[in-house]
Short mmCIF file of C-alpha atoms in Angstrom, two decimals:
data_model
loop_
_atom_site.label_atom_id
_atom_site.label_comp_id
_atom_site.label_asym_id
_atom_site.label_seq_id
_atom_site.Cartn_x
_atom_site.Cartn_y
_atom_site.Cartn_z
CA UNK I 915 -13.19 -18.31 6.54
CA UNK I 916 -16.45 -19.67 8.33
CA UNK I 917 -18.03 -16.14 6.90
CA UNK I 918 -16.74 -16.76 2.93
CA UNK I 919 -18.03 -20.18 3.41
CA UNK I 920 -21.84 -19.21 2.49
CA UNK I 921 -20.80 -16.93 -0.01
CA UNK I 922 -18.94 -19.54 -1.91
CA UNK I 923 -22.28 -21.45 -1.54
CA UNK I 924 -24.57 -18.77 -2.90
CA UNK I 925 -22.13 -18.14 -5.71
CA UNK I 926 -21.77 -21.49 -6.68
CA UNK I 927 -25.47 -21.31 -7.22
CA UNK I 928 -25.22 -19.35 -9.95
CA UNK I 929 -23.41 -21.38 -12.29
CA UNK I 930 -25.97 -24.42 -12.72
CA UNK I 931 -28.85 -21.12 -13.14
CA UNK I 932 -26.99 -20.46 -15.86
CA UNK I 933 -26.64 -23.42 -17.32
CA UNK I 934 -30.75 -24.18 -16.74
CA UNK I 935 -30.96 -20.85 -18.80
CA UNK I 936 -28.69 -21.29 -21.66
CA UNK I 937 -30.91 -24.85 -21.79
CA UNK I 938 -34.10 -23.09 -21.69
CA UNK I 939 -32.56 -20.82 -24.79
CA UNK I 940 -32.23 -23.54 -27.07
CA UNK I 941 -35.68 -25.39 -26.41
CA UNK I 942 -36.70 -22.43 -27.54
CA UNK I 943 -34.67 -21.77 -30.39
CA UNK I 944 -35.57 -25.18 -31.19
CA UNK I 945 -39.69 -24.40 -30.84
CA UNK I 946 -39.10 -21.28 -33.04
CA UNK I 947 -37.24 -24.21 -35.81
CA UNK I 948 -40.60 -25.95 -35.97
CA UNK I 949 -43.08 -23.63 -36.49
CA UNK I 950 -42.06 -23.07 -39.81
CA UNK I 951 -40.99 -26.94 -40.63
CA UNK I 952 -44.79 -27.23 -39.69
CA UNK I 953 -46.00 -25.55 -42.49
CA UNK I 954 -43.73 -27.31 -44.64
CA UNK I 955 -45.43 -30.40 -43.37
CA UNK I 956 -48.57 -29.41 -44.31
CA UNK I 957 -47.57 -27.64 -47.81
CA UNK I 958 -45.74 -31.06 -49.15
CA UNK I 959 -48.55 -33.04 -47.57
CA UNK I 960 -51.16 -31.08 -50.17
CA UNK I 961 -48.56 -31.20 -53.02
CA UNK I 962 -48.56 -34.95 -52.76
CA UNK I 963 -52.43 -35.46 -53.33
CA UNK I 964 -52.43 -33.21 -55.99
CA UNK I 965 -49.74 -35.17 -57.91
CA UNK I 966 -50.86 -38.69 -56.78
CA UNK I 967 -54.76 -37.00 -58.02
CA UNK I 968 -52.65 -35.66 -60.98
CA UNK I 969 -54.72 -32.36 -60.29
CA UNK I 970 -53.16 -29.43 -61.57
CA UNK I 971 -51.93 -27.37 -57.86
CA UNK I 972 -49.91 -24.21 -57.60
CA UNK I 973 -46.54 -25.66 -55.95
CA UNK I 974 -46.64 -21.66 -54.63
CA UNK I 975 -47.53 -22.32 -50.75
CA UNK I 976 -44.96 -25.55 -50.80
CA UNK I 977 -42.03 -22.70 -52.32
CA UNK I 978 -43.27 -20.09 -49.94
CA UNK I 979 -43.27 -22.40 -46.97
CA UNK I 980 -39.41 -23.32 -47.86
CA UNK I 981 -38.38 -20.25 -48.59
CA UNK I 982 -39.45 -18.88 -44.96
CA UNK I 983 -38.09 -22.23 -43.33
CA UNK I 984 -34.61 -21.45 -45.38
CA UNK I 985 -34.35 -18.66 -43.41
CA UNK I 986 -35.30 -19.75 -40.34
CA UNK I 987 -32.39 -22.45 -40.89
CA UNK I 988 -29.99 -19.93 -41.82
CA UNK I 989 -30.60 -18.26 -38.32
CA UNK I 990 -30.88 -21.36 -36.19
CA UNK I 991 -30.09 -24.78 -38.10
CA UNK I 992 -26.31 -24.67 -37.26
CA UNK I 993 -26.61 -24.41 -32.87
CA UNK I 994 -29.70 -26.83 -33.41
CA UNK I 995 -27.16 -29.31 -35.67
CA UNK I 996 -30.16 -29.53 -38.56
CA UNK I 997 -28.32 -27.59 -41.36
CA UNK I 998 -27.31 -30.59 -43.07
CA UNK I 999 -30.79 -32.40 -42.75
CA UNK I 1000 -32.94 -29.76 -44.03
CA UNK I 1001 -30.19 -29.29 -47.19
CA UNK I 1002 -31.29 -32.64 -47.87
CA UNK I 1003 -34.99 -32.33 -47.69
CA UNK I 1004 -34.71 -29.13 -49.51
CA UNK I 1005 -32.90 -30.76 -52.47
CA UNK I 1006 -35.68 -33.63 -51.81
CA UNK I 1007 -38.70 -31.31 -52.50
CA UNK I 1008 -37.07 -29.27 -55.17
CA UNK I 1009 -36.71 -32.52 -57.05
CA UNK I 1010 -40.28 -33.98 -56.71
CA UNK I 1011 -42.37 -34.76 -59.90
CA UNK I 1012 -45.85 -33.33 -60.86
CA UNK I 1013 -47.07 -36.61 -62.44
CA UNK I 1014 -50.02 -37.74 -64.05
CA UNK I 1015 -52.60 -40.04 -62.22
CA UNK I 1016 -51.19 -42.68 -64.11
CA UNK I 1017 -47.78 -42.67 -62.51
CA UNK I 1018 -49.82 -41.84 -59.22
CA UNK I 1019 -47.63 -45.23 -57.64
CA UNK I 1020 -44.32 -44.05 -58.15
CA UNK I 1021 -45.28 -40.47 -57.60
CA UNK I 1022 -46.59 -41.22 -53.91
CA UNK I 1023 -43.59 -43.32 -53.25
CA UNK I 1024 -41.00 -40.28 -54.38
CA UNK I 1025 -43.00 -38.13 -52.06
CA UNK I 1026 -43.29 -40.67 -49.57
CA UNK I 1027 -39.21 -40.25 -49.66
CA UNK I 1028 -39.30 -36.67 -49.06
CA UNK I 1029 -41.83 -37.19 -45.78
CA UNK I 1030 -39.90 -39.55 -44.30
CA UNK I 1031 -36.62 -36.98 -44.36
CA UNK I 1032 -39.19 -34.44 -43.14
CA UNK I 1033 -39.68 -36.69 -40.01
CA UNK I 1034 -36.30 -37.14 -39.23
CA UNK I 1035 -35.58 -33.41 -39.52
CA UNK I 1036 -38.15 -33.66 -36.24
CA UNK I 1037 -36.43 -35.52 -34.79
CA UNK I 1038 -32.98 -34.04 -34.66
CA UNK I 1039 -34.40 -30.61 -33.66
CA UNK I 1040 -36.24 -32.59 -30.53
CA UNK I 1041 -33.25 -34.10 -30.19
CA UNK I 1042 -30.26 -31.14 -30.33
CA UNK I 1043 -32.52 -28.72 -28.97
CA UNK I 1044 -33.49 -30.40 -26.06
CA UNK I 1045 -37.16 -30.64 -26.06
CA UNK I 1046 -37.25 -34.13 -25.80
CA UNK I 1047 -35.51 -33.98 -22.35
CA UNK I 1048 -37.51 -31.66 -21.12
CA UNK I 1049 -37.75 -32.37 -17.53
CA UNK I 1050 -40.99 -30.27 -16.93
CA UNK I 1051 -43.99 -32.12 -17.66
CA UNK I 1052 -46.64 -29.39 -19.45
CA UNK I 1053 -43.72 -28.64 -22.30
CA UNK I 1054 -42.54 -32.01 -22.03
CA UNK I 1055 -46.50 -32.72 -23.39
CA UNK I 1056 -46.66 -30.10 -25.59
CA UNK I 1057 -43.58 -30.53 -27.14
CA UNK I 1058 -43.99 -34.03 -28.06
CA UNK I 1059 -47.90 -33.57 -29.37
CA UNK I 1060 -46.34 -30.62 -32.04
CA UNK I 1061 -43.05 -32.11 -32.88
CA UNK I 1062 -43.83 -36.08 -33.08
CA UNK I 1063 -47.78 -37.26 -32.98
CA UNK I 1064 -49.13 -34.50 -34.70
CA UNK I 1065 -46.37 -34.72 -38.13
CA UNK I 1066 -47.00 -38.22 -37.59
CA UNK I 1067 -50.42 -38.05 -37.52
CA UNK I 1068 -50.40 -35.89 -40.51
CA UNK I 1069 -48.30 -37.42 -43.09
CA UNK I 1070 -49.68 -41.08 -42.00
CA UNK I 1071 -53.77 -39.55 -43.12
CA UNK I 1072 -52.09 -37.85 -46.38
CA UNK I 1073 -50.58 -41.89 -47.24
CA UNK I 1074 -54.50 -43.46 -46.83
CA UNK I 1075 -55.80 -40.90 -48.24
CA UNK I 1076 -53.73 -40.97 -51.49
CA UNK I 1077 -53.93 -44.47 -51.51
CA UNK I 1078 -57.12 -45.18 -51.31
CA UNK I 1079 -57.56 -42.80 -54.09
CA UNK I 1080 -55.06 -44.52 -56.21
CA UNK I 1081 -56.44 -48.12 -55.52
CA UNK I 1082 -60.25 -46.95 -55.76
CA UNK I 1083 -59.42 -46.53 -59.32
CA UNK I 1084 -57.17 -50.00 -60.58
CA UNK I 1085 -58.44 -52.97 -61.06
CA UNK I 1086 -55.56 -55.73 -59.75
CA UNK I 1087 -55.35 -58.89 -58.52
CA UNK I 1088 -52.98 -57.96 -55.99
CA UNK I 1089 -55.62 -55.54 -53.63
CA UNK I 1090 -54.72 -57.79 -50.59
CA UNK I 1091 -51.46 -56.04 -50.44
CA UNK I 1092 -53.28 -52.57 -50.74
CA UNK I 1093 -56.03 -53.48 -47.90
CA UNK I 1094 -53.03 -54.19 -45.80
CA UNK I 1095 -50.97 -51.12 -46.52
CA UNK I 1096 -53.89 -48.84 -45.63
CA UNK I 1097 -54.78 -50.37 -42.33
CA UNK I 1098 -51.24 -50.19 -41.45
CA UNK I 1099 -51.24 -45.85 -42.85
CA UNK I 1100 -54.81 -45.71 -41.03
CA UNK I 1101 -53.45 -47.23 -37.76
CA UNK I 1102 -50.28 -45.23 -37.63
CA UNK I 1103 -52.59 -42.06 -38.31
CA UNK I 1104 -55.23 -42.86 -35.05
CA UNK I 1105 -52.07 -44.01 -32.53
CA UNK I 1106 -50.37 -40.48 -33.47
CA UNK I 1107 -53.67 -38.76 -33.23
CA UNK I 1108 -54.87 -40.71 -30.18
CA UNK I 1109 -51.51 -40.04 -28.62
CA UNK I 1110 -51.79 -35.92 -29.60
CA UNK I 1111 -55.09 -36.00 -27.60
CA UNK I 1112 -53.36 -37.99 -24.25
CA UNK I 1113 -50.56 -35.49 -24.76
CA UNK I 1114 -52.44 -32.09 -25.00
CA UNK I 1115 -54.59 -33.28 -21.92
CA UNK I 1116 -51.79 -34.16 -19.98
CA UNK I 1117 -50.60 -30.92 -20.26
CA UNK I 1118 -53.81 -29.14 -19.34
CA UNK I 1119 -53.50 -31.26 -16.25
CA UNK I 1120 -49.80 -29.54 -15.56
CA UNK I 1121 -51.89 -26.11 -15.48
CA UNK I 1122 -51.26 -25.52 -19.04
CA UNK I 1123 -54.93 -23.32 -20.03
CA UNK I 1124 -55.48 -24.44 -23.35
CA UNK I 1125 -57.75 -21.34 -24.75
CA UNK I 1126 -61.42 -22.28 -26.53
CA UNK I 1127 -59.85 -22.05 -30.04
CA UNK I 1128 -57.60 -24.59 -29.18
CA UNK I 1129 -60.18 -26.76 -27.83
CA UNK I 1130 -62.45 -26.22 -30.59
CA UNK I 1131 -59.48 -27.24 -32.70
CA UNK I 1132 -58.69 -30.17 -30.90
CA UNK I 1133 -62.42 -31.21 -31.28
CA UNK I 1134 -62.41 -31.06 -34.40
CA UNK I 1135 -59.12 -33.05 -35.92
CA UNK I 1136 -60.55 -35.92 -33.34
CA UNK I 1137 -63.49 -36.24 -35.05
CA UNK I 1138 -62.18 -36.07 -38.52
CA UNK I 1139 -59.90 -38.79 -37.45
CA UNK I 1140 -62.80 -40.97 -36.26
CA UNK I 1141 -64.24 -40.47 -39.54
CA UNK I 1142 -61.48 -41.83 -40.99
CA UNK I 1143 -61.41 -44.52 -38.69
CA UNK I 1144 -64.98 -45.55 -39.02
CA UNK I 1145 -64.31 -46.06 -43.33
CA UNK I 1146 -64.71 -48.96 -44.29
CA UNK I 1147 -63.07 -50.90 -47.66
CA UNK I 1148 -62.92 -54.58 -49.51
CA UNK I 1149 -62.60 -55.75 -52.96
CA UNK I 1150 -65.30 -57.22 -55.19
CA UNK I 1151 -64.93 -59.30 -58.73
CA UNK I 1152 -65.36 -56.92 -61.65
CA UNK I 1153 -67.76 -58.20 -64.30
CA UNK I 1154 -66.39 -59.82 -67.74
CA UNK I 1155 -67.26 -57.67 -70.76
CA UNK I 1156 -70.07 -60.26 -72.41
CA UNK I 1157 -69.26 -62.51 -74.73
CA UNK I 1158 -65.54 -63.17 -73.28
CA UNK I 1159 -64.70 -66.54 -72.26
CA UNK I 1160 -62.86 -66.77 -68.89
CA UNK I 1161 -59.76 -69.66 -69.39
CA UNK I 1162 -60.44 -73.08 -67.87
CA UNK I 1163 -58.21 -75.61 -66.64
CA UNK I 1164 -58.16 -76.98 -70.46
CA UNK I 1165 -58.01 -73.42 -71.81
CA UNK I 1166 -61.46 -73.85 -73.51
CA UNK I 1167 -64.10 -70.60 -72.79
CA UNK I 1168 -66.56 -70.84 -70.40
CA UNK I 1169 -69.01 -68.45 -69.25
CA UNK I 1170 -70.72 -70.57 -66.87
CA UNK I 1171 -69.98 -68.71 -63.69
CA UNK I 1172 -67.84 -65.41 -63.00
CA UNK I 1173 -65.75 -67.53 -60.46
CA UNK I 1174 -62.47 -68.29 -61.90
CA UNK I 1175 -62.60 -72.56 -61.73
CA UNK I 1176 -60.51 -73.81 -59.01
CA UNK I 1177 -57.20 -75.28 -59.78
CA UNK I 1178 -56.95 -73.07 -62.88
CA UNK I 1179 -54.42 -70.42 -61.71
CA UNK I 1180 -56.45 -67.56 -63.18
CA UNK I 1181 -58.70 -65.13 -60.54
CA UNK I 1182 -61.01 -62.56 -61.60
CA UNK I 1183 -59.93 -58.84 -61.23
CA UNK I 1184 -60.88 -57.19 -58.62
CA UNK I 1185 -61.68 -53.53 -57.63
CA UNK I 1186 -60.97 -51.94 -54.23
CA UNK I 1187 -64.34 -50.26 -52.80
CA UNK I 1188 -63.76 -47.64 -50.28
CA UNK I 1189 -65.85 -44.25 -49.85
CA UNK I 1190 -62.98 -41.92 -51.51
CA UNK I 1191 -65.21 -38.37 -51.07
CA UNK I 1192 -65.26 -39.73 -47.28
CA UNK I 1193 -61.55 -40.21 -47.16
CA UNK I 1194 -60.97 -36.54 -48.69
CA UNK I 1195 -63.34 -34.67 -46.66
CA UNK I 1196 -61.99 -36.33 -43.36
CA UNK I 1197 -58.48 -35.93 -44.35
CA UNK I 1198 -58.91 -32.03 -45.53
CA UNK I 1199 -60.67 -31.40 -41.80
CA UNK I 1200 -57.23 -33.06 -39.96
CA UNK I 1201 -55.29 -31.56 -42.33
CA UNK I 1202 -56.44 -28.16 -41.43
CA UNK I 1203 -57.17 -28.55 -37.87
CA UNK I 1204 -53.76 -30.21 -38.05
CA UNK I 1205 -52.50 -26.57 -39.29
CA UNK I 1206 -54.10 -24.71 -36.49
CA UNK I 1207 -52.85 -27.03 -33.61
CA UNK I 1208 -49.53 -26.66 -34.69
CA UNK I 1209 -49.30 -23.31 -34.35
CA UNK I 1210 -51.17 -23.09 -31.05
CA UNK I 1211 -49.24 -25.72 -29.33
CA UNK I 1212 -46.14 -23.81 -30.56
CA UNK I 1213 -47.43 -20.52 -29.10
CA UNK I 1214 -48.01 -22.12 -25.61
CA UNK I 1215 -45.02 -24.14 -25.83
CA UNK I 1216 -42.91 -20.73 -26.61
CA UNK I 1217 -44.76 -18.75 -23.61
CA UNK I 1218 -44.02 -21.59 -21.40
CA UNK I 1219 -40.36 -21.83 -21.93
CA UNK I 1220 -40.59 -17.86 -21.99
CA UNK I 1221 -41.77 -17.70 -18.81
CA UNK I 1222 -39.32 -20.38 -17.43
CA UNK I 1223 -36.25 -18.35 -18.51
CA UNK I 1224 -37.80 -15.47 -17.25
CA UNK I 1225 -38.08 -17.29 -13.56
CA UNK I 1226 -34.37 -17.96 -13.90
CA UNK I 1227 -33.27 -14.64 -14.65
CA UNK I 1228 -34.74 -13.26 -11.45
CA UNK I 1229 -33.30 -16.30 -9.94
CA UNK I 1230 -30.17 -15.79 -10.78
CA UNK I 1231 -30.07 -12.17 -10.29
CA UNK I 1232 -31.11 -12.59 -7.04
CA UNK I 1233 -28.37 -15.34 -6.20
CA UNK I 1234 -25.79 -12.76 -7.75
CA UNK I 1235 -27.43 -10.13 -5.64
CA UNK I 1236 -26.86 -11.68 -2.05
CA UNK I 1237 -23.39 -12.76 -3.00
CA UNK I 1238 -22.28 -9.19 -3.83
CA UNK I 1239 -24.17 -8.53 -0.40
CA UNK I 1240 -22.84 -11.33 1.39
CA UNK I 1241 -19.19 -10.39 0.20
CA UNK I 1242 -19.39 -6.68 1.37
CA UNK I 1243 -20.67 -7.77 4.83
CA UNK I 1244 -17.48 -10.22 5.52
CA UNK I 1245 -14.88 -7.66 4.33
CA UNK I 1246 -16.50 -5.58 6.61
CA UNK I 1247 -16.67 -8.10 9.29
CA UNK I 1248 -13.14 -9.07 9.24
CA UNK I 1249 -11.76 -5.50 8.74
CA UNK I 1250 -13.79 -4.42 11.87
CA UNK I 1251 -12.95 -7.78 14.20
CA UNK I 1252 -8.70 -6.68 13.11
CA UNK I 1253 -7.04 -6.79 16.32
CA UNK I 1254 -6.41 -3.13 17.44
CA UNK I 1255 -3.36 -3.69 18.88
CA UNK I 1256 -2.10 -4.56 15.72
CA UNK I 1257 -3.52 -0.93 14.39
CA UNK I 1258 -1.27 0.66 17.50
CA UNK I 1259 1.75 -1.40 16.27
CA UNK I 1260 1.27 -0.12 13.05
CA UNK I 1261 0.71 3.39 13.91
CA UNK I 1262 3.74 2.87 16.16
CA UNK I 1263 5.77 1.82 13.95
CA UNK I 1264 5.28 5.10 11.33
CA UNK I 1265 6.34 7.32 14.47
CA UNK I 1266 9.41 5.16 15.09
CA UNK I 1267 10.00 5.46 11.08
CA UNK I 1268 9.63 9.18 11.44
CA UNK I 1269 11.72 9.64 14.37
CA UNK I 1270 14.90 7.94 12.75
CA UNK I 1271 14.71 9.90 9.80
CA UNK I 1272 14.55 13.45 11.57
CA UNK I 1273 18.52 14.77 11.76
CA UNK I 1274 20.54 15.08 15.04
CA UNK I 1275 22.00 17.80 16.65
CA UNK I 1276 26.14 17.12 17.58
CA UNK I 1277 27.25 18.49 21.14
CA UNK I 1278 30.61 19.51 21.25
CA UNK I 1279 33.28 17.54 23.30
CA UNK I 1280 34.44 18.31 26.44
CA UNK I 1281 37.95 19.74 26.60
CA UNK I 1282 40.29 16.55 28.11
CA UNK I 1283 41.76 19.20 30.50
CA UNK I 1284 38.39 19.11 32.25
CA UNK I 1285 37.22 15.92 31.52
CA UNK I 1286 39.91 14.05 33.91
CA UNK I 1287 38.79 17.16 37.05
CA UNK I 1288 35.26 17.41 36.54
CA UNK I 1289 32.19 15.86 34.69
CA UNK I 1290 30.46 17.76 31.84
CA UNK I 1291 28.14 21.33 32.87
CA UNK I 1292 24.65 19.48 32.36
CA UNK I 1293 23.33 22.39 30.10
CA UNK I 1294 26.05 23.55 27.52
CA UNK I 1295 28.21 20.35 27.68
CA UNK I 1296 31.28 22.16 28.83
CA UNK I 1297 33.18 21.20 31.87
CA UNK I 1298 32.42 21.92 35.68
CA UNK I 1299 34.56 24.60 37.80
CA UNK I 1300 36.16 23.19 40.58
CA UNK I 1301 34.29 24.75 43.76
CA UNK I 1302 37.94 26.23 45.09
CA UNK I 1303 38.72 28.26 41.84
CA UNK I 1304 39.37 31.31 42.38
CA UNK I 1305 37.90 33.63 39.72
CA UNK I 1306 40.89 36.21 40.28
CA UNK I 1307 43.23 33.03 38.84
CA UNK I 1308 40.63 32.00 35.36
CA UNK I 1309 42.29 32.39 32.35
CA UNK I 1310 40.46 34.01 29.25
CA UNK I 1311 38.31 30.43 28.84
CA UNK I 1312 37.19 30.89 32.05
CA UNK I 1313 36.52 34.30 32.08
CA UNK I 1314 34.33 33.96 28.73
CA UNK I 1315 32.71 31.07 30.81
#
């Protein structure tokens, strides 16, 4: 027993190997699940500010990208529980609208709708796959910069962006509500992107070598997100056509001033001012920097995890290795250390066996004549002479004797 003790260790090694490996499969299944919901991301991202624009786009690249995540799903979307998500995100995008600029409000929200159900479909692959409790730091990083603060990042920059084109272009008396909306977009967009950056170099601390495209990448989506940061946008009074009266407090005209008298209840429109070719240009830099970093954090997140169930393999070949060993040397052990008096016994006891099955050979009985005079000859069995026969007096037995 004390030599099966250690092998019952070693083996019992194996099992939580296996376990570590069959976790290591689905992060990755669940890595190869977003690099294809990635370019979803970006595909609906560019169909909504060509229908909030009310530009004429191909909805081509949004199709293709679904049709390649559709399969993807099919493959991986039941073990990852995310079947039933992206069935509704799908139905989702095949039902947007391709509005004109006029219905740019209600067009933004209904895609809007469809983002937000892209963002939980994150979610539950982080979540069922495992990535987001990965225990290693470097994919821990990497996994949260491509599957939270960079779809973040992006569909919060699409939202300014489309709004400031969409308010850039009304007059209302309502713009306070529209300033605050896109500081709230804009701030969402530079957390997620300032928490991308604290991610990917947290990983390149964990020995992760980021390669120079990457970098360059990186570079650049951080400055297009300063730009965005750095515009700037307020509202200003729009000028009455001449000749119209503004309303007083006694509903007379008066053109006196542009300022709307106070206590009347009437303001001037307004019209938002904001640099919209800024916004644009910053967003389509992110957007496609965005695109890039995706896929290269992907690609080092896969290798990583590649690697790692690699490590365990060998691992737990090894562990199964010695325990075969480790077996064969204590059956060997105790076989040898058998007592061999116990082997003597046992060969013993197979000549006994073969002894009593052998058959015996009957010696005939003494005549009772010569059994009460003399004992039995010691050779042939018959009976002794008696010293003072004389042969002249033997019968015939005697005589054959």
């Amino acid at each position: 027993m004390l030599l099966l003790a250690p092998v019952a260790v070693l083996f019992q090694q194996a099992h939580p190997t296996s376990d570590d490996r069959a976790s290591v499969q689905r992060e990755r299944d669940g890595a190869r699940y977003l690099r294809p919901l990635g370019q979803v991301a970006v595909a609906l991202v560019d169909a909504q500010s060509a229908a909030v624009a009310g530009r004429p786009a191909s909805g081509e690249p949004l199709k293709e990208a679904v049709a390649e995540m559709a399969v993807v799903d099919t493959r991986l979307g039941g073990e990852l529980l995310a079947r039933e998500r992206w069935a509704g995100l799908r139905a989702k995008i095949d039902a947007l609208p391709n509005r004109g600029a006029d219905e740019a409000a209600d067009t933004m929200a209904t895609y809007s709708e469809a983002a937000d159900l892209l963002l939980g479909l994150y979610r539950k692959v982080r979540e069922a796959s495992g990535l987001a409790r990965d225990s290693v730091a470097d994919t821990y990083y990497l996994q949260d910069g491509a599957a939270e603060e960079l779809p973040e990042a992006l569909v919060n920059v699409g939202r300014f962006s489309d709004l400031a084109m969409i308010a850039s272009g009304q007059s209302s008396e309502h713009h306070e509500l529209t300033i605050a909306n896109l500081g709230t977009y804009r701030s969402d967009a530079l957390s997620s992107a300032d928490d991308l950056i604290d991610d990917l170099l947290a990983a390149e601390t964990e020995n992760v070598s980021l390669s120079s495209g990457v970098l360059g990448e990186i570079d650049a989506f951080q400055r297009a997100m300063e730009t965005l940061g750095a515009v700037t946008f307020a509202t200003k009074a729009k000028p009455s056509p001449a000749g119209t009266a503004k309303p007083t407090s006694n509903g007379k005209g008066d053109n006196s001033d542009d300022a709307d008298p106070a206590g009347s209840g009437h303001s001037a429109a307004t019209s938002l001012v904001v640099d919209v070719a800024q916004v644009r240009a910053a967003r389509t830099t992110a957007q496609d920097a965005a695109a890039k970093l995706n896929t290269a954090i992907l690609n080092e997140l896969d290798g990583r995890l590649s690697a790692r169930a690699d490590d365990l393999d060998g691992q737990r070949r090894r562990v199964l290795g010695v325990t075969a060993l480790a077996v064969a040397l204590a059956v060997t052990a105790v076989w040898v250390a058998l007592p061999r008096r116990v082997r003597r016994r046992r060969r013993a006891g197979r000549r006994d066996t073969s002894s009593l099955s052998s058959p015996m050979v009957p010696q005939p009985a003494a005549p009772p004549a010569l059994q009460s005079r003399g004992g039995v000859h010691p050779q042939a069995g018959y009976p002794a002479l008696d010293e003072d026969s004389d042969p002249k007096h033997w019968n015939r037995t005697n005589a054959a004797r």
